[in-house]
XYZ file of C-alpha atoms in Angstrom:
343
model
C -10.603 25.016 -22.158
C -7.904 22.994 -24.115
C -4.509 25.813 -22.926
C -6.653 25.555 -20.062
C -5.788 21.935 -19.549
C -2.447 22.004 -20.756
C -1.778 24.833 -17.813
C -3.528 22.716 -15.630
C -0.581 19.371 -16.107
C 2.042 21.379 -16.841
C 1.779 23.090 -13.395
C 0.513 19.257 -11.256
C 4.318 18.283 -13.274
C 6.372 21.135 -12.639
C 5.324 20.752 -8.583
C 5.329 17.075 -9.403
C 9.366 17.809 -10.296
C 10.140 19.815 -7.504
C 8.725 18.241 -4.750
C 11.111 15.157 -5.960
C 13.469 17.571 -6.587
C 13.109 19.122 -2.600
C 13.102 15.439 -1.430
C 15.923 14.590 -3.239
C 18.052 17.766 -2.343
C 19.408 17.609 0.887
C 21.314 14.363 -0.663
C 22.694 16.314 -3.637
C 23.567 19.733 -1.315
C 25.150 16.913 0.899
C 27.465 15.488 -2.115
C 27.851 18.290 -3.753
C 29.840 20.090 -0.744
C 31.432 16.972 -0.197
C 33.228 17.380 -3.805
C 34.050 20.409 -3.907
C 35.117 20.969 -0.487
C 37.456 23.696 -1.243
C 40.769 24.684 0.315
C 44.891 26.866 0.040
C 47.680 25.900 0.823
C 50.764 28.010 0.609
C 54.412 27.889 0.901
C 57.202 30.141 0.007
C 59.639 28.111 -1.295
C 59.454 27.935 -5.282
C 57.228 24.756 -7.287
C 59.679 22.099 -7.707
C 58.679 18.844 -7.103
C 61.965 17.497 -5.516
C 63.741 20.471 -3.632
C 61.099 22.249 -2.886
C 59.551 20.869 0.106
C 56.042 22.956 0.648
C 55.678 20.870 -3.567
C 56.582 17.979 -2.004
C 54.335 17.930 0.675
C 51.542 18.778 -1.394
C 51.671 15.678 -4.299
C 52.046 13.728 -1.145
C 49.052 14.973 0.569
C 46.982 14.390 -3.013
C 48.209 11.109 -3.162
C 46.746 10.655 0.113
C 43.933 11.384 -0.133
C 42.569 9.996 -3.316
C 44.680 7.031 -1.352
C 41.209 7.553 1.339
C 38.436 8.170 -1.294
C 39.433 12.250 -0.911
C 39.984 13.058 -3.727
C 37.033 14.102 -5.050
C 34.826 14.926 -1.722
C 38.192 17.739 -0.621
C 40.856 19.917 -3.752
C 42.681 21.514 -2.202
C 44.738 23.973 -4.592
C 49.262 24.876 -4.088
C 50.417 28.839 -3.453
C 53.955 28.384 -4.610
C 56.419 30.810 -3.871
C 54.658 33.194 -1.545
C 51.553 33.154 -4.163
C 49.514 34.172 -0.958
C 52.093 36.887 0.564
C 54.914 36.944 2.855
C 54.844 33.532 5.453
C 54.759 36.716 7.916
C 51.848 38.251 6.690
C 50.154 34.074 5.208
C 50.843 33.074 8.701
C 48.171 35.472 10.225
C 46.307 34.449 7.540
C 45.856 31.013 8.767
C 45.658 32.519 12.653
C 42.266 34.365 10.719
C 40.934 31.135 9.015
C 41.339 32.911 5.611
C 44.131 30.551 4.703
C 43.426 26.864 5.067
C 47.176 25.671 5.094
C 50.920 26.452 4.996
C 53.321 24.740 4.421
C 57.175 26.281 6.669
C 59.303 25.962 9.061
C 58.442 26.206 12.668
C 60.437 29.655 13.632
C 57.577 31.262 11.668
C 54.858 30.353 13.827
C 57.381 31.692 16.585
C 56.093 35.544 15.926
C 52.284 33.861 16.920
C 53.784 31.954 19.675
C 57.377 32.981 20.957
C 57.372 28.785 23.651
C 57.378 27.563 19.313
C 60.523 29.320 18.974
C 62.008 27.230 21.247
C 62.722 24.443 18.142
C 65.190 26.507 17.422
C 67.394 26.602 19.222
C 71.112 27.112 18.454
C 72.089 22.874 18.643
C 69.623 22.115 20.439
C 68.802 19.033 17.960
C 71.542 16.508 16.757
C 69.512 14.941 13.944
C 65.742 15.265 12.836
C 66.141 11.040 13.593
C 67.051 12.246 17.174
C 64.378 14.692 16.700
C 61.335 12.752 15.175
C 61.737 9.768 18.562
C 61.711 13.399 20.807
C 58.156 14.068 18.879
C 56.880 11.263 19.572
C 58.344 11.219 23.372
C 56.074 14.121 23.654
C 58.423 17.007 23.561
C 56.493 18.145 20.338
C 53.076 18.625 22.532
C 53.254 21.443 24.548
C 54.571 23.366 21.891
C 51.565 22.511 19.737
C 48.615 23.400 22.293
C 50.377 26.301 22.837
C 50.469 27.108 19.563
C 46.006 26.034 19.506
C 45.333 27.966 22.688
C 48.065 31.368 20.704
C 47.302 31.050 17.758
C 43.994 29.418 16.508
C 45.976 26.362 14.428
C 46.855 23.088 14.681
C 50.235 21.917 13.670
C 48.668 18.561 11.136
C 51.928 17.399 11.058
C 55.035 17.003 11.805
C 57.667 16.257 8.496
C 61.734 17.850 8.136
C 63.110 20.636 5.795
C 65.206 18.701 3.307
C 67.996 18.939 6.443
C 70.439 20.661 8.458
C 69.696 24.964 8.160
C 74.391 25.804 7.143
C 75.729 29.083 6.341
C 76.381 29.759 1.827
C 77.758 33.829 1.925
C 80.314 34.935 -0.379
C 83.041 33.780 1.080
C 84.695 30.728 3.187
C 83.749 30.179 6.466
C 85.348 26.839 8.514
C 85.159 29.044 12.488
C 83.370 31.736 13.672
C 86.657 33.564 13.170
C 85.433 33.806 9.503
C 81.258 34.628 9.754
C 82.414 38.008 11.768
C 80.647 40.871 10.192
C 79.172 39.208 7.546
C 76.139 39.688 6.089
C 73.639 37.232 6.836
C 70.071 36.648 6.284
C 67.662 34.734 8.547
C 64.340 34.094 9.322
C 62.103 37.489 11.154
C 62.686 35.261 14.065
C 64.251 36.640 17.377
C 65.655 32.743 18.249
C 67.498 31.680 14.536
C 68.162 35.010 14.067
C 70.652 35.287 17.402
C 72.206 31.912 16.356
C 73.278 33.447 14.110
C 74.762 36.604 16.113
C 76.202 34.891 18.339
C 77.696 32.879 15.945
C 79.508 34.929 14.936
C 77.755 36.865 11.589
C 76.298 40.681 11.783
C 72.191 38.335 11.355
C 69.929 40.091 9.567
C 66.197 39.627 9.100
C 64.502 39.774 6.230
C 62.023 37.931 3.904
C 62.458 34.077 1.716
C 60.618 36.267 -1.674
C 63.607 39.848 -1.323
C 66.669 37.886 -0.959
C 67.943 36.369 -4.352
C 67.110 39.944 -5.067
C 69.618 41.057 -1.737
C 72.459 38.741 -2.388
C 72.492 40.343 -5.525
C 72.571 44.090 -4.852
C 75.364 43.179 -1.912
C 73.305 43.523 0.749
C 73.209 40.675 1.589
C 76.418 38.661 2.084
C 74.725 35.467 2.565
C 72.438 33.651 4.290
C 71.645 30.011 6.053
C 69.177 26.879 5.166
C 69.404 23.477 3.312
C 70.627 23.031 0.082
C 67.587 21.716 -1.082
C 66.090 25.069 -0.632
C 69.462 26.778 -1.466
C 69.295 24.549 -5.086
C 65.683 25.120 -5.951
C 65.484 28.782 -5.176
C 69.318 28.614 -7.634
C 71.325 31.248 -4.351
C 73.992 29.344 -4.762
C 74.157 31.628 -8.656
C 75.305 34.264 -5.657
C 77.048 33.114 -3.336
C 79.355 29.362 -3.420
C 80.794 28.717 0.076
C 78.721 26.394 2.282
C 79.789 26.038 5.784
C 77.985 22.893 6.983
C 77.655 24.585 10.397
C 73.853 22.545 10.622
C 73.064 24.840 13.451
C 69.876 23.812 13.004
C 68.168 21.033 12.716
C 64.289 23.331 12.697
C 61.044 20.466 12.122
C 58.843 21.024 8.878
C 55.330 21.594 10.429
C 52.061 21.716 8.413
C 49.673 24.613 9.317
C 45.954 23.869 9.603
C 44.004 26.660 10.500
C 40.888 26.115 12.870
C 38.502 27.905 11.422
C 38.733 25.512 8.443
C 38.845 22.906 11.390
C 36.107 23.320 12.922
C 34.305 23.788 9.340
C 34.792 20.376 8.113
C 32.076 16.777 9.291
C 33.678 15.480 11.538
C 34.206 11.773 9.182
C 35.614 14.130 6.331
C 38.060 15.566 8.710
C 39.121 12.528 10.775
C 39.968 11.463 6.420
C 41.546 14.569 5.098
C 43.877 14.541 9.326
C 44.785 11.010 8.094
C 45.213 11.592 5.341
C 47.387 15.136 5.815
C 49.295 12.938 8.317
C 50.328 10.578 5.744
C 51.584 12.688 4.039
C 53.940 14.507 6.624
C 55.708 10.771 7.160
C 55.757 10.252 2.563
C 57.758 14.024 3.157
C 60.067 12.609 5.779
C 61.357 9.352 4.006
C 62.214 12.113 0.816
C 63.682 14.962 2.689
C 66.376 12.590 3.777
C 67.054 11.133 0.972
C 67.623 14.252 -1.725
C 69.559 16.078 1.047
C 72.551 14.991 0.357
C 72.077 14.685 -3.726
C 71.054 18.808 -2.940
C 75.044 19.166 -1.704
C 76.005 16.465 -4.696
C 73.665 19.061 -7.221
C 75.566 22.395 -5.358
C 79.493 20.830 -5.940
C 78.670 20.175 -10.173
C 77.191 23.831 -10.395
C 80.985 24.953 -8.427
C 79.271 25.920 -5.054
C 82.454 24.665 -3.012
C 80.626 22.288 0.210
C 83.058 23.007 3.217
C 82.800 21.194 6.827
C 83.340 23.859 9.417
C 84.937 23.437 13.553
C 80.767 23.018 14.760
C 82.062 22.783 18.046
C 83.817 26.120 18.335
C 80.180 27.407 16.714
C 78.299 25.338 19.140
C 80.209 26.453 22.317
C 78.982 30.002 21.753
C 75.559 29.126 21.044
C 74.956 27.367 24.452
C 74.127 30.096 26.020
C 71.299 30.696 24.068
C 69.024 27.969 25.608
C 69.846 28.343 29.310
C 68.357 31.969 28.669
C 64.923 31.183 26.130
C 64.624 28.691 29.533
C 64.494 31.757 31.726
C 62.693 33.837 29.875
C 60.318 31.040 29.588
C 60.751 28.167 32.402
C 58.326 26.605 30.794
C 60.051 25.938 27.594
C 62.101 23.545 29.853
C 60.875 20.251 30.090
C 60.717 20.237 26.223
C 64.227 20.639 26.181
C 65.428 18.546 28.771
C 63.287 15.552 27.053
C 65.146 16.658 22.958
C 68.511 17.173 25.170
C 67.824 13.459 26.860
C 66.873 11.939 23.351
C 69.547 10.073 21.128
C 69.181 9.729 17.212
């Protein structure tokens, strides 16, 4: 009898405990889910907290999430240096919802939605400040809409690459004639490749992760990129002449998978987007400050930074925009608005 009574009490207590747990379960599960919302963020650049735009953005995002009270609800893991794959593969993974976030230039998404290539047209922008004014005036909206419709990707915000794209080469370049025949790495993007071809180079598309060894092996004579990226990736070790062609001010994009967007609770998503936009604003300020410092550091490391005949390059590239608009008339309104915007 005693054994039966004890067993009965145990059963009753267990049942009561189970009922109490089930009653509390929705709140407990809700808190656990909020605390364990995990995202992956990819960048092709090294894990440099000063000169690599992906890491700088990530650090700002973590800080902004904490400031918004979301530090324990959203966990973002950062994968720099192509750890999740080359950019062309990562942008497709963002489209499919396999990767949540990607920090990269606008150029890479033009492979999914060609209209994005508008922002890569040579000598379209005159500065990043002018770019921001044009975007605030509405120039970015048609591009964002096209990318969401055609690529299932949101642009959370636009930031800056850390300086305009210019040419780093193994020999001095001041004019289009100096660039003739040089194998210059470009992004695997037809717009940028065409821009460098018009400038006079033997434009050579290549994945970012393969640049350094290609320069070492003599497969490339140079590349085009911004000063902090050249510094962070140590490309200056293989080429010592930096021509300030400043041919492209491509914006830095924070790409966000539509799949992730839709699986987030609306309140949590709104808080995340606010934090992510603030992180982009902070990253823009950092980019403007760090470009000059990176140029000075390159000089210290033995790189000859050279002013070049930008007007000569600009004239050679000018037909690119007209041809792009002929092929994609929907780009005309965007181009016109950008050209009408003064810095």
